[in-house]
């Protein structure tokens, strides 16, 4: 995820659903580098917290769809 965040800047849709070891730090980095994100699939990303989602929202003002089913923190 770090390499994707580092070398991408034009993503509009990202699906990370089922990636249970992904952290909020990695997802926030991805969001920070891709201001045009519109959809983010994070279902079953069990390491994400409410604080992580707040950070993602701060970086991604264009997000219209976020899938969070199965997130437990």
Coordinates of C-alpha atoms in Angstrom, one line a residue, residues 5 8-14 28-40 56-64:
X5 CA 0.4 5.7 -2.1
X8 CA -0.1 7.2 -7.6
X9 CA -1.9 10.5 -7.7
X10 CA -4.8 10.1 -10.1
X11 CA -6.8 7.3 -8.5
X12 CA -10.6 7.8 -8.4
X13 CA -11.6 4.3 -7.1
X14 CA -9.8 2.1 -4.6
X28 CA -4.6 8.0 5.0
X29 CA -1.4 8.2 2.9
X30 CA -3.2 6.9 -0.1
X31 CA -6.0 9.4 0.4
X32 CA -3.6 12.3 0.9
X33 CA -1.8 11.5 -2.5
X34 CA -5.1 11.0 -4.4
X35 CA -7.3 14.0 -3.9
X36 CA -9.6 12.9 -6.7
X37 CA -10.8 9.7 -4.9
X38 CA -14.5 9.3 -5.3
X39 CA -15.0 5.7 -4.1
X40 CA -13.2 3.7 -1.4
X56 CA -9.3 10.0 5.4
X57 CA -12.3 12.3 5.2
X58 CA -10.1 15.3 5.8
X59 CA -7.9 14.4 2.9
X60 CA -10.7 13.2 0.5
X61 CA -13.3 15.9 0.1
X62 CA -14.4 14.3 -3.2
X63 CA -15.3 10.9 -1.6
X64 CA -19.0 10.1 -2.3

